[in-house]
Each structure stands twice: as C-alpha cells, then as structure tokens.
Coordinates of C-alpha atoms and ligand atoms in Angstrom, one line a residue:
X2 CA -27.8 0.0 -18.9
X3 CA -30.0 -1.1 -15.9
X4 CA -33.1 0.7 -16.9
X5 CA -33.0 -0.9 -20.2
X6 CA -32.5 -4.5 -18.9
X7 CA -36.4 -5.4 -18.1
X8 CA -37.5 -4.5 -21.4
X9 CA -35.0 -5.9 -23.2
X10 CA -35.3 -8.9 -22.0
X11 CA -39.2 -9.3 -22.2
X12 CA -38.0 -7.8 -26.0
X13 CA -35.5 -10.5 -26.1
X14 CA -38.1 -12.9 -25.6
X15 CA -40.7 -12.0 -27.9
X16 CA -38.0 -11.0 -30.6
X17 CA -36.7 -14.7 -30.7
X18 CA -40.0 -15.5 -31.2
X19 CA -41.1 -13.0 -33.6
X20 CA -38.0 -13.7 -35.8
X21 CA -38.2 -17.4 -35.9
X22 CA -41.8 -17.2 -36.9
X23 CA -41.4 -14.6 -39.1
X24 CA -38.5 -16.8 -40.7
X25 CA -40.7 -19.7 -41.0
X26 CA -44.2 -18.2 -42.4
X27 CA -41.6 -16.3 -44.9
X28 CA -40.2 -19.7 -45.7
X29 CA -43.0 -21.9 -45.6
X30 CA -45.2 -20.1 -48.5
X31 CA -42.7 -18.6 -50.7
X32 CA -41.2 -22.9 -50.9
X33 CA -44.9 -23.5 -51.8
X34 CA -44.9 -20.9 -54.3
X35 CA -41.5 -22.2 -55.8
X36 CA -42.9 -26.1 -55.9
X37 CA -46.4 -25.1 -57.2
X38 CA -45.5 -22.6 -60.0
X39 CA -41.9 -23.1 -60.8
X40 CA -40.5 -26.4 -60.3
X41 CA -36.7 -26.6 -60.2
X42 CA -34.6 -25.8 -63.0
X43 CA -32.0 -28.0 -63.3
X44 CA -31.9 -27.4 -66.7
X45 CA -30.0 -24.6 -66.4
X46 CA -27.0 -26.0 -65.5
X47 CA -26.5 -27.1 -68.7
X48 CA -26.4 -23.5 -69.7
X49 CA -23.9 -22.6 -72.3
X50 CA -20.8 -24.7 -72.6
X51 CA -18.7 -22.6 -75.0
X52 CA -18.9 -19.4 -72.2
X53 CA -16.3 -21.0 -69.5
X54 CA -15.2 -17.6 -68.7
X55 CA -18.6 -15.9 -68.6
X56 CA -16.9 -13.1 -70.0
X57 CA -17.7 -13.6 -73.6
X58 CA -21.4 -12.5 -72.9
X59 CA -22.6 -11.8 -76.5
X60 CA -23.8 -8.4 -76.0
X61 CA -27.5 -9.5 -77.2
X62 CA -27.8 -10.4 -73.4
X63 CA -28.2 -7.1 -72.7
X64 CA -31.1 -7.1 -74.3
X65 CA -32.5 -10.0 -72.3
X66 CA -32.6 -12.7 -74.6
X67 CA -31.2 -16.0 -73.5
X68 CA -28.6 -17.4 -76.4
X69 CA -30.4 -19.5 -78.7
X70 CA -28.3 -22.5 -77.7
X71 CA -29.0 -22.3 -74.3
X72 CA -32.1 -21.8 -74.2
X73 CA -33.1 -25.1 -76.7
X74 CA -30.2 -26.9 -74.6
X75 CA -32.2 -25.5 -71.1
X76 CA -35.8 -26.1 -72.2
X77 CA -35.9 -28.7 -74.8
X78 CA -39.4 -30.0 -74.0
X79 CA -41.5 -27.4 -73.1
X80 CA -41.5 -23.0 -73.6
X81 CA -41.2 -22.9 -69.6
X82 CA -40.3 -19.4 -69.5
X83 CA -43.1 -16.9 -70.0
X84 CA -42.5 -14.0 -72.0
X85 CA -41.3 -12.0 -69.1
X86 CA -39.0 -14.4 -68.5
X87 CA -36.9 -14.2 -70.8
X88 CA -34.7 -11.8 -68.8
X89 CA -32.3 -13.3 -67.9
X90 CA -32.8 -16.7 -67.3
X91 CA -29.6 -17.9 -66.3
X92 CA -27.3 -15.9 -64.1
X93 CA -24.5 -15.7 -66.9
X94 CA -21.4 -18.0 -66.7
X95 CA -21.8 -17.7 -62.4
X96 CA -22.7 -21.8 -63.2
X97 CA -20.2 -22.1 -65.5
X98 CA -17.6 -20.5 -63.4
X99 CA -19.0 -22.3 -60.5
X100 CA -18.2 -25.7 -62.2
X101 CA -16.5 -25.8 -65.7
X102 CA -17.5 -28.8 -67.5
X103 CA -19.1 -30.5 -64.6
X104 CA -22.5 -30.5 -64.3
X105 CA -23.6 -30.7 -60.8
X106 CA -25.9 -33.8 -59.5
X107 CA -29.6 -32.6 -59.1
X108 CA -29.7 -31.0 -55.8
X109 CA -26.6 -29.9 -55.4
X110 CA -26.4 -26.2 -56.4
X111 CA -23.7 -24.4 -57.3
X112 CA -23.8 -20.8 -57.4
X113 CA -25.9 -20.4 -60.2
X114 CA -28.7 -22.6 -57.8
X115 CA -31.9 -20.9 -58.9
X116 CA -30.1 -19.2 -61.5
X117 CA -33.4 -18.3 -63.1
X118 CA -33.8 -15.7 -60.4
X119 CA -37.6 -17.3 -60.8
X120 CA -38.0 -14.4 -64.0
X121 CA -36.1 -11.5 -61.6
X122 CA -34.2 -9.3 -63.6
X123 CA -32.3 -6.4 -62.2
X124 CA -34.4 -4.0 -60.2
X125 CA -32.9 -0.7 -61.8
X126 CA -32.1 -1.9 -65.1
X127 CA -31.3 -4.3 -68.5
X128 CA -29.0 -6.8 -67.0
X129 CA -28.9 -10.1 -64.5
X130 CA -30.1 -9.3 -61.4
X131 CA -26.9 -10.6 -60.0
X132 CA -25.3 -7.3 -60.3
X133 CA -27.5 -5.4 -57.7
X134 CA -26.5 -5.6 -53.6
X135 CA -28.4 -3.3 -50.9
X136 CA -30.2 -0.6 -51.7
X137 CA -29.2 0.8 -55.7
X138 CA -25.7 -0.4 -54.8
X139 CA -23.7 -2.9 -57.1
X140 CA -21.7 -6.3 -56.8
X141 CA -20.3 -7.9 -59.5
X142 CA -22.3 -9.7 -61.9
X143 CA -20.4 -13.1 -60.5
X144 CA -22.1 -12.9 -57.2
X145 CA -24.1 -15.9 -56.5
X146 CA -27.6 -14.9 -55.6
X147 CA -29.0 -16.9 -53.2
X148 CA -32.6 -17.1 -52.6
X149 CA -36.2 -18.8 -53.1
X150 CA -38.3 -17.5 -55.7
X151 CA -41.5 -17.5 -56.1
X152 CA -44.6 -16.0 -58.5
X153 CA -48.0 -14.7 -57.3
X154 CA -49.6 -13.6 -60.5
X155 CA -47.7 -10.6 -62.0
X156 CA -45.1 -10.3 -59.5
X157 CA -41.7 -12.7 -58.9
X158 CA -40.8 -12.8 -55.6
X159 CA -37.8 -13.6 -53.6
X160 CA -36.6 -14.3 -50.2
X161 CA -33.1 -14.7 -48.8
X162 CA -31.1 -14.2 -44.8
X163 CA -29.3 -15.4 -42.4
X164 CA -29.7 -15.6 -38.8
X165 CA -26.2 -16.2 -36.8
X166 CA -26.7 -17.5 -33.1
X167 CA -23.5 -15.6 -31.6
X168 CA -21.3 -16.3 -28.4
X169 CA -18.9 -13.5 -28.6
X170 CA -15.6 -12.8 -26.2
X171 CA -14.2 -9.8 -26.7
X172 CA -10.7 -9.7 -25.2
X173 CA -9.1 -7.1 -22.3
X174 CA -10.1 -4.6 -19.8
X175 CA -12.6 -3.2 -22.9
X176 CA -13.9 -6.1 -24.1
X177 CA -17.1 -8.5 -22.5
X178 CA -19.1 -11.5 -23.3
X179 CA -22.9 -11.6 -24.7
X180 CA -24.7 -14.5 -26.3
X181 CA -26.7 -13.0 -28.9
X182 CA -28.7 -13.7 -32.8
X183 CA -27.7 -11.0 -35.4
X184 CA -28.7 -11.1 -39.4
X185 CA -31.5 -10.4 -41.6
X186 CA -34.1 -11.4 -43.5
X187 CA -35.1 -9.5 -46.8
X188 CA -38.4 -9.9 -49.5
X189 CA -38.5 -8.5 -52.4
X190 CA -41.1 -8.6 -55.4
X191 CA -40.7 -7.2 -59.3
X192 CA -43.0 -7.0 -62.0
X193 CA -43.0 -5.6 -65.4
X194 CA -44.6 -2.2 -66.0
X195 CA -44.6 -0.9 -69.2
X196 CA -41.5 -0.8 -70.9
X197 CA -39.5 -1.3 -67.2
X198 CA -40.0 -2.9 -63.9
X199 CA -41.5 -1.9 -60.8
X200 CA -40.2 -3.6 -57.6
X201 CA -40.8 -3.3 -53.8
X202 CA -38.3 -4.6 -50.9
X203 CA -38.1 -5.3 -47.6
X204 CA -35.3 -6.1 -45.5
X205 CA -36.0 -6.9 -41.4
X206 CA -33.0 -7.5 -38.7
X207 CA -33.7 -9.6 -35.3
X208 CA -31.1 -7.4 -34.3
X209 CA -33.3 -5.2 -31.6
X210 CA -34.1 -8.3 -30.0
X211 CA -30.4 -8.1 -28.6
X212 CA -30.8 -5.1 -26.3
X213 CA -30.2 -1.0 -27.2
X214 CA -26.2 -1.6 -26.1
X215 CA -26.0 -3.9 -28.6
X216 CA -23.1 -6.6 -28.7
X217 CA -19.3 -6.1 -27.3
X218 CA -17.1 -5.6 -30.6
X219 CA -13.4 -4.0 -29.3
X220 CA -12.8 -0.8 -31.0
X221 CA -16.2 -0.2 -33.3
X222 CA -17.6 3.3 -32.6
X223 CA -20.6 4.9 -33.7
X224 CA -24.6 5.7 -32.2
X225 CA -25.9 5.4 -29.4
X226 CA -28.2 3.3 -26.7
X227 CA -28.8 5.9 -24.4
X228 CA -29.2 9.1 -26.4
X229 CA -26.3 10.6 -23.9
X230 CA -23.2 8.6 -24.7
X231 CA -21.6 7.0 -27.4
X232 CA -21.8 2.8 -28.0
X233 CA -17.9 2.2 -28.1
X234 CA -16.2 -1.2 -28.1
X235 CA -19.8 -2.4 -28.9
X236 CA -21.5 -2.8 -32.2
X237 CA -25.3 -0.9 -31.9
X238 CA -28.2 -3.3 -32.9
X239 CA -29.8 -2.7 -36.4
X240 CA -33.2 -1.2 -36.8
X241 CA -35.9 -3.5 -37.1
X242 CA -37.0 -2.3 -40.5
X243 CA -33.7 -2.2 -42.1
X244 CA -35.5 -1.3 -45.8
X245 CA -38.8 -0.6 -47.1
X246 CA -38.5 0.5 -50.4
X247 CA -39.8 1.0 -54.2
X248 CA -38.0 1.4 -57.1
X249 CA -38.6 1.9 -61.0
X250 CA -36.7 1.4 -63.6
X251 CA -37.6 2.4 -67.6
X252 CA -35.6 0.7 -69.9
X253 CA -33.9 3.1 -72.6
X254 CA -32.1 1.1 -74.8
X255 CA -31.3 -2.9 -74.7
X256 CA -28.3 -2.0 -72.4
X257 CA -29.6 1.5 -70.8
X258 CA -32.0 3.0 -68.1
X259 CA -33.0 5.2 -65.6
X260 CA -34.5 4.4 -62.5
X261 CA -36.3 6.0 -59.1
X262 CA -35.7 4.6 -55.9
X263 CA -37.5 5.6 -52.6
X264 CA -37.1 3.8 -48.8
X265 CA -38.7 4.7 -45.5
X266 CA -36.2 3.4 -44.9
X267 CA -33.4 2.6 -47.2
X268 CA -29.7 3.4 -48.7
X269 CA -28.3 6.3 -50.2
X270 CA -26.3 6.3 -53.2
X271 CA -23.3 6.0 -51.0
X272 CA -20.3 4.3 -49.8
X273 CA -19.9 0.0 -51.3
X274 CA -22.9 -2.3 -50.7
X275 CA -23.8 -2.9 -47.0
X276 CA -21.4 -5.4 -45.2
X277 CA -24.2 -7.7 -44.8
X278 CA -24.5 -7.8 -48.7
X279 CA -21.1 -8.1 -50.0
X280 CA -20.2 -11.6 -50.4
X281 CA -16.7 -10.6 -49.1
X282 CA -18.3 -9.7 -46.2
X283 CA -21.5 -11.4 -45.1
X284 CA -20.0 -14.7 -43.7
X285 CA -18.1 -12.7 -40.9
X286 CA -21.1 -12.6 -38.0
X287 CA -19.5 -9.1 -37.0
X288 CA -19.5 -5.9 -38.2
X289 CA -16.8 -3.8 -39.5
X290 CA -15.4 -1.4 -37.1
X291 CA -15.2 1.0 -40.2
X292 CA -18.8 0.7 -40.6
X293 CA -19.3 4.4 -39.5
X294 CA -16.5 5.3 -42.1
X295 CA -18.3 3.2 -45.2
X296 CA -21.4 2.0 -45.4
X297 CA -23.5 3.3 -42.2
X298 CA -26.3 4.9 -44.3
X299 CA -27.8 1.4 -45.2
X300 CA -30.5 2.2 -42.9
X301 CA -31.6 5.8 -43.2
X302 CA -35.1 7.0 -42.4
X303 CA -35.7 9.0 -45.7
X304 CA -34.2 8.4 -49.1
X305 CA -35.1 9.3 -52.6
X306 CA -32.3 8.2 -55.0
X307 CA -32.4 8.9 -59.1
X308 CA -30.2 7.1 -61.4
X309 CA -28.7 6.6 -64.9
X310 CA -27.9 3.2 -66.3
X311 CA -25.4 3.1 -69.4
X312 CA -24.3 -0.2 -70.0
X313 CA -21.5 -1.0 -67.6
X314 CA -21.8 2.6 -65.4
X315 CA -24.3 3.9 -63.2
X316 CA -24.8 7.4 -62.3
X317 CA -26.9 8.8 -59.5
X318 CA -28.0 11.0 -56.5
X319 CA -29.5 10.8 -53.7
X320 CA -31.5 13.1 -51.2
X321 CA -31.6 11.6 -47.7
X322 CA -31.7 12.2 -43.8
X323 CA -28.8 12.9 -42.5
X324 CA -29.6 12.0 -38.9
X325 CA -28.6 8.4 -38.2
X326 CA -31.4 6.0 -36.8
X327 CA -31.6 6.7 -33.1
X328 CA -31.5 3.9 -29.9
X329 CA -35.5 3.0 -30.6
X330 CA -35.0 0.2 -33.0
X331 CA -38.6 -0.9 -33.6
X332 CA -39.9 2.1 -34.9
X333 CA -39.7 4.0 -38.0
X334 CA -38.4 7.7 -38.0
X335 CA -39.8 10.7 -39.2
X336 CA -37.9 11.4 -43.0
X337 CA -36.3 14.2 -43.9
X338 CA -34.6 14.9 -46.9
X339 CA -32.0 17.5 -45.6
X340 CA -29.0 15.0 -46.5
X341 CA -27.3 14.7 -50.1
X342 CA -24.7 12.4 -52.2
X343 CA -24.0 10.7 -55.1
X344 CA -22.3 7.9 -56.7
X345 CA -20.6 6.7 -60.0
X346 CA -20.5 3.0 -60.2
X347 CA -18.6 0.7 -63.2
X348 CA -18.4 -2.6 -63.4
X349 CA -15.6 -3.3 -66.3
X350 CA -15.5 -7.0 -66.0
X351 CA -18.0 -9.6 -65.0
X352 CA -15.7 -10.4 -61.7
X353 CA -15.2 -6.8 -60.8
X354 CA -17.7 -4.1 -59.5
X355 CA -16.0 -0.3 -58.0
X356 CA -17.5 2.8 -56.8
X357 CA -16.5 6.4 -55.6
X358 CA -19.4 7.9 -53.8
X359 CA -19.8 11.6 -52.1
X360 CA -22.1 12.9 -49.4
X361 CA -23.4 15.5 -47.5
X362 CA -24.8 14.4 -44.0
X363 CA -26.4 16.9 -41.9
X364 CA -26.3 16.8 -38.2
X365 CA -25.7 12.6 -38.5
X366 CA -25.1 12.1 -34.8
X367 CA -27.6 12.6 -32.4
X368 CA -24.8 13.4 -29.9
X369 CA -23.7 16.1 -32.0
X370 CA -26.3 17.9 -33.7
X371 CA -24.0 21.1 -34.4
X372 CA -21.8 18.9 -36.3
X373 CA -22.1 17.8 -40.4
X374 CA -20.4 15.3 -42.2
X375 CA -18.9 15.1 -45.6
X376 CA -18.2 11.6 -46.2
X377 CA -15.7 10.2 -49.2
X378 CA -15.6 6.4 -50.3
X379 CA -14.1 4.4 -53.1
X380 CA -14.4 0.7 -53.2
X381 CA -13.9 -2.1 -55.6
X382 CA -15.1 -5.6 -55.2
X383 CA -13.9 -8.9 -57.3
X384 CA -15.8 -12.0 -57.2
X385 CA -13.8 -14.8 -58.9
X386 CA -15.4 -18.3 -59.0
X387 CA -13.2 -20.5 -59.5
X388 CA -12.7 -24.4 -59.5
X389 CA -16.1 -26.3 -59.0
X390 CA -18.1 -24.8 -57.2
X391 CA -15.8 -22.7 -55.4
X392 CA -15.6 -18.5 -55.2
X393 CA -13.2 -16.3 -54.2
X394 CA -14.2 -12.8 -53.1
X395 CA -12.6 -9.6 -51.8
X396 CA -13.7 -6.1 -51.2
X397 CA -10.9 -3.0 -50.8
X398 CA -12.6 0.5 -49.4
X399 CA -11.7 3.5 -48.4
X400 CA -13.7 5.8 -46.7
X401 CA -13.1 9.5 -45.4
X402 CA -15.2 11.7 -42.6
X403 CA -14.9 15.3 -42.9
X404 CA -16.7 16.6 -39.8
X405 CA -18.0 20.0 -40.0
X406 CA -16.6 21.4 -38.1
X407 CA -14.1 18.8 -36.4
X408 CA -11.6 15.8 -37.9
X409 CA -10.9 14.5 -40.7
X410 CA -10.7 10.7 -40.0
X411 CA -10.0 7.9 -42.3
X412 CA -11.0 4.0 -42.4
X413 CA -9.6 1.4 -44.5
X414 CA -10.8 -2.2 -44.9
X415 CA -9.7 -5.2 -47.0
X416 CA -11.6 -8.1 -46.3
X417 CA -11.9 -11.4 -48.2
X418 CA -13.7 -14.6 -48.2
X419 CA -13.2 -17.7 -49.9
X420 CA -16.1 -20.2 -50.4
X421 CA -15.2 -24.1 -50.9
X422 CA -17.7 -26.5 -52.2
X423 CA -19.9 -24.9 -51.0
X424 CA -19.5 -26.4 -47.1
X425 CA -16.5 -24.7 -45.7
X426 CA -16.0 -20.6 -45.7
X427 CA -12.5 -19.0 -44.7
X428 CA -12.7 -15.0 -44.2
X429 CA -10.5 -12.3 -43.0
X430 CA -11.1 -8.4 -42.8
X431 CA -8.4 -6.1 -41.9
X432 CA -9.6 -2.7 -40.9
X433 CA -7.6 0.7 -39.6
X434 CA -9.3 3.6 -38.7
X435 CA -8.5 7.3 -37.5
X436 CA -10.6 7.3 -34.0
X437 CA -11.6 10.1 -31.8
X438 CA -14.6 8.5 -29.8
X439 CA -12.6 5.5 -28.6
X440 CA -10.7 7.8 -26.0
X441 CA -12.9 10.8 -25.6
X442 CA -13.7 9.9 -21.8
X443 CA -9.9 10.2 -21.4
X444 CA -9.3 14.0 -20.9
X445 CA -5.8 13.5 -21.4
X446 CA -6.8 11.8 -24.7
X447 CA -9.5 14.0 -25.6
X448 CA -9.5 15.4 -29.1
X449 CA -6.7 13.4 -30.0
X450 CA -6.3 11.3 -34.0
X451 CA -5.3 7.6 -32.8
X452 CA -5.0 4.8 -35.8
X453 CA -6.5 2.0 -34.8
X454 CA -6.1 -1.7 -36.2
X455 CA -7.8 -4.8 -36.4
X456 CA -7.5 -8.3 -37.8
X457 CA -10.1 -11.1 -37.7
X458 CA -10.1 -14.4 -39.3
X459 CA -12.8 -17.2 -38.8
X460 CA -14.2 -19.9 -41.0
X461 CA -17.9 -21.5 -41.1
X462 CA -17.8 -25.7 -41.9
X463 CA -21.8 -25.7 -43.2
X464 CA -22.7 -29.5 -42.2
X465 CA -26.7 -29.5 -42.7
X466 CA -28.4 -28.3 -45.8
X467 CA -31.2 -29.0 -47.9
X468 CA -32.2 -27.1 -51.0
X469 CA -33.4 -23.8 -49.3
X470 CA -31.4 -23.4 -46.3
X471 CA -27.5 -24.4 -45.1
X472 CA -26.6 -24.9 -41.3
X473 CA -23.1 -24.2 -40.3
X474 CA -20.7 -24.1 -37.7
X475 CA -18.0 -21.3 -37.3
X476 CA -15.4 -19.4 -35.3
X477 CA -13.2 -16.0 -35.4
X478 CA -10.0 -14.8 -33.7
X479 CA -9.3 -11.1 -33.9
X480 CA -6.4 -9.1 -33.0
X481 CA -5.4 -6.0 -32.7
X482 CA -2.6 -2.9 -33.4
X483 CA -3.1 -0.5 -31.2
X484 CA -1.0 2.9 -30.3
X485 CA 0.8 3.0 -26.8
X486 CA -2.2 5.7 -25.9
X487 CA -4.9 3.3 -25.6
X488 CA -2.8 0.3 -24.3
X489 CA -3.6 1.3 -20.9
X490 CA -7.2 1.2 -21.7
X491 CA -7.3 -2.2 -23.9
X492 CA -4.6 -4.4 -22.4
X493 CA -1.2 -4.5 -24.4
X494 CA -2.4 -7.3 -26.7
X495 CA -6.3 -8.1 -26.3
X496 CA -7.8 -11.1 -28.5
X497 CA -11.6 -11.5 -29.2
X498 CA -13.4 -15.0 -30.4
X499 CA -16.6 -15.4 -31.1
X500 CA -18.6 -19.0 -31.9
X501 CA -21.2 -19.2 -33.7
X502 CA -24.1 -21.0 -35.8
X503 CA -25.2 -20.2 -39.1
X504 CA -28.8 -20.7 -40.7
X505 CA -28.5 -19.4 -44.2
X506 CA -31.6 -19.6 -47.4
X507 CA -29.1 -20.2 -50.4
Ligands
CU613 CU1 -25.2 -1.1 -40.1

C-alpha cells in the first residue's frame, strides 16, 4: 500500500476539501431556491385526516390529483401549486402515519417534511415519488424522502446526503483502525415533457478521498486497490461519480408507464435498492459484507435499463457492463454493454416493496477476467411508521453468485432500523455469506465454501438540526460466527466498533 500512500494523502486533502465545498455550494443555492420560489408548506400537514392508515389511497391518486379535501384543507388561501404540481403533492399518509392526529409544530418535520417533493413526482412513472430508491429500484411508498427542493424554471430540483466522519476498530489479528468520511451526495432535477417526465441525476461519494484500500471492515470481500489482489477484511472506496444518469418516463394510463433509463454511470435492474438508499440500511456507516452478493452494480460504467409500469408492478431489463469499477475512483470508465438482467418489482401495500432480479455479468472481476457471473436476488422491504413521528423499517435479501465457471455462493442479510422522533436511530443487520476470497491466501484453505457470519448493532442520538440538515452522534458493535477454519486467522471471537458523526439534509 506504500506506493499509494503520497497520493492519497495529498487526495485525502483536497477530497476533504472538495467534498465540504461541494456540500456547501450544493446546499447554499438549492436553500435559496427553496425560500425564493417555494416557501414552506406546512400546510400539508394537515393533509387528509380520514386516511390514518394511508392505505385507503382512493385510486384517483394515481392519476395525480390531490383529494379535493386536502387540497382546499392544504391551500385555502391561495392556488400555490402550479398545474404540474398537482402530482402528488403530499407524500400520501407518510405524514399521517408519521403522526396520527397530531399535527406537528412548524419546524418540526415529520416524515412527510417537504412532502410536496417541491412538484417531484416519480421519475419512471404515475405515482409519489416516494416509491423510487437508487437507480430504477423501488422502496415502499412509506419511505420518508428527505431532501431540499428547489425550482429553476421548468425543472424541480432536489438535493439530499449524508457525510459520516468514521473512527472504525475492527477487532483481531484481521482487523485495523482508520479514521475516515464515507457517504454521498446526490442532485436530481425533473420536468414534464409531453405526456411524461424527463429527469437527470447525479449521485457523488467523498469516498476516494479515503485512499484505494479503502476502510478495515472484518470479513467484506470484493474489488480491488491494487489491480493484483483482492480488498478482503476491508470495504473498497466508492467511485467518485456514483451516478450520472437520464431517465424518461411516458405515462400510459393514470396508473401505467414505460420508461428509459441510461447512466454513465448508474444501476442495473438488479438486486434491492443500494444499501445507502434503503432506509433499513442507510443509518449503519458500514457496508454490508454481502454487498458483492446484492446490490454491487449500483455503480456500473454503462447501463441502459427499459421498463413497464402497471400499477403496483414494474417490469424491466437492463443491458450493462459487467466489469466492476476498477481501483481509479475519480474517473469514469469506458461503457460497455456486454452485461444483462432483469427485474420484477411489486409493491402490494403502501408499507411493503419486493423484488426478484436476474443477471448476467461478464467477466465482473478484474482479477478474474475468465470468470462470469450469474447473480440471483429476491428482497422485500417494509417501512412501517408508526406512533408520531416514528418509523420502523427492515429489509430481508437473498442473493446468489453463480460463477462461471467456479462456486455457487450465497449471502443473506436481514437488517432493520428503527427511527424515534426523529433524534435517536437503533439498527442491526445480520449477514451470512458463502466466502471463498476470505481464505484464498491459505493454500490449505484454498478453494474451499466457508459460511461466514456477522452481527452489528449501533444507534445514532441526532442532537443538532435545523430544517435542512440533522447532526448526530453514533456507535456500532459487531460480532462475528465464524467456522473453526478461519479462527486461526481472525481470533476465536473478534469484535469491531466504530464511532462516528453524522451530517444528514432531511
Ligand atoms: Cu457499493
């Protein structure tokens, strides 16, 4: 790692740098935009009082009209919303889940906060944009959306991230310690165009800024920092450009679509939303060890993705490059589009959103070119607000590698995170996975299928917020189950913590 020390730190330095200025020119105009052009409104917190359970949605919605009530109840002096506007105005019972007959004192937003979406609608079809997580993924349509929003002419614009300032121990003769920022920042803009909506999104990591090795993260497997040897026990950095993308949706029918996605680069139809966009999942600073398992195509240099919108399913496919992002994590790679896989998506309920996906990776690891993947997931996530202003959310998966030719290795994860009044966060993912690459510098080892386990629980206690932005404190323990064959490389019973603090845009 020597020979990468001088320029990552000179890299460190500037990334810092570029990050939190990036973070505050983002911030600063698109809070100017929000107070010039569309003042708070609180208004819609009074949104409809008969729909406690959010799941009576009259099916009208669908169609983007606000319900009469509401709408005289939420603008009773003045036709605020513009034409375009009226999709979706309010995020749907997310409020009035958030806090049942309470209406929350002016500033302190629940989860339906600028529930308005400032006139965003979905970005692939006829419903809240609430529903839609990275890339063409969905999350249920409770998920809070957190964000500023903005107008500039035409277009609506929003902004939400995170950046988490990370002290991380990771347990054993494996493990190390590294001070480090992870998280991401993401833009995105929509606009109507003829009888649909065009949109364009980008999402940006300070994650480079941390060094090619990345962080120390006890069994997570997958890339590389070298080009010549695997990152294990350590989580590789993110790309810089995470996703640069367009997408267009036509409208069919009041509760239909079909839409075109493309990202240089962006996500496949495949595997559950991105960890860093699953409620379930954002709050935990580190990244699932079955990341390589699920959802490691959120960042893939070359994607085209075409989907069908029927109500409460989605259908579509994507070609892609199979090839995963290599250790140069400023640049942006040359697409391909040798790489297939598709996705059906339902979400039955308001609280619930699942998926099985399929793909077709060619040659994904650099350090294995001979080798393709076919990769297998099913997920299902439920988002259940409950109380005021408190959620509840959880995400199952299941994802299966088929490496051509090679393994067949599966990962499981359950992780869940439960949001109190908004200040204090508790989460926990549990994750096993079928590993190879942990042990392959082990001849005896070599080749071998060992399950590996982990557990980590933490909590974040946010003590500083404003409108725009939440500061928090938090912590996680992990621990592990590990077979007697790797005991003698981890330590019979290694624990990781990490500390950290949280600046969030909610
Ligand atoms: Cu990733």
């Amino acid at each position: 790692m020597s020979d990468f020390a001088g320029t990552n730190r000179r890299s460190r330095r500037f990334g810092a740098l570029a990050f939190s200025m990036t973070l505050g020119l983002l911030l600063a105009p698109a809070q100017a935009q929000q107070q010039s052009t569309e003042p708070h409104d609180h208004s819609q917190h009074v949104a409809p009082k008969e729909d406690h359970s959010g799941h009576a949605m009259p099916p009208d919605h669908s169609g983007h009209q606000p319900p009469a009530g509401a709408k005289k109840k939420a603008a009773p002096a003045k036709a605020k919303t513009p034409a375009k506007h009226s999709g979706h105005p309010a995020s749907h019972g997310v409020m009035q889940h958030a806090s049942p007959g309470k209406q929350p004192p002016h500033g302190e937003h629940g989860a339906g906060a600028h529930a308005d979406h400032g006139g965003m609608k979905g970005f692939l079809g006829p419903y809240s944009m609430s529903r839609e997580g990275s890339g063409t993924s969905w999350v249920p349509d409770t998920t809070p959306h957190e964000g500023i929003h903005g107008k500039i002419g035409d277009w609506s614009t929003m902004w939400h991230g995170y950046a988490n300032l990370i002290y991380d121990h990771q347990g054993g003769p494996r493990g190390g310690d590294k001070t480090f920022v992870n998280g991401m920042i993401m833009g995105m803009a929509q606009r109507p165009l003829g009888d649909g909506t065009l949109g364009v999104r980008a999402m940006l990591s300070p994650d480079p800024f941390m060094g090619k090795s990345g962080y120390p993260l006890l069994l997570a497997s997958g890339e590389t920092a070298d080009g010549q040897r695997h990152l294990i026990d350590r989580q590789h950095p993110h790309d810089l450009f995470m996703e640069l993308a367009g997408i267009y949706s036509r409208n069919l029918s009041a509760t239909s679509s079909v839409f075109v996605y493309a990202g240089l680069p962006g996500e496949p139809a495949l595997g559950p939303p991105a960890f860093m966009h699953r409620t379930s999942g954002v709050d935990n600073p580190e990244a699932p060890i079955t990341h390589h398992w699920l959802d490691s195509t959120h960042i893939t240099f070359g994607v085209v993705t075409a989907g069908l919108i029927l109500d409460k399913w989605k259908m579509e496919a994507s070609a892609f490059r199979g090839r995963e992002p290599d250790q140069h994590r400023y640049d942006i790679e040359a697409p391909k589009l040798d790489s297939f896989s598709a996705r059906l998506s339902w979400n039955p309920i308001r609280e619930l959103s699942m998926q099985v996906s399929w793909g077709r990776l060619n040659s994904p690891e650099q350090l294995a070119p001979a080798v393709d993947e076919d990769r297998v997931t099913a997920s299902a996530i439920y988002t259940q607000p409950f109380g005021a202003d408190n959620l509840w959310s959880t995400t199952a998966a299941w994802g299966r590698k088929i490496l051509r030719p090679g393994a067949t290795l599966d990962g499981y994860m359950l992780e869940s995170a439960v949001v109190l009044k908004k200040n204090y966060t508790l989460f926990a993912r549990a994750e096993r996975v079928a590993e190879t690459e942990l042990h392959e510098d082990v001849p005896a080892l070599d080749g071998r299928i060992l399950m590996v386990n982990r557990l980590s629980l933490g909590g974040i206690y946010d003590f500083y917020r404003t409108d725009h932005v939440k500061l928090g404190i938090g912590g996680l323990v992990s621990k592990y189950a590990l077979p007697g064959e790797l005991k003698p490389l981890y330590g019979s019973d290694p624990t990781s913590a990490m500390v950290f603090m949280r600046l969030k845009v909610i």
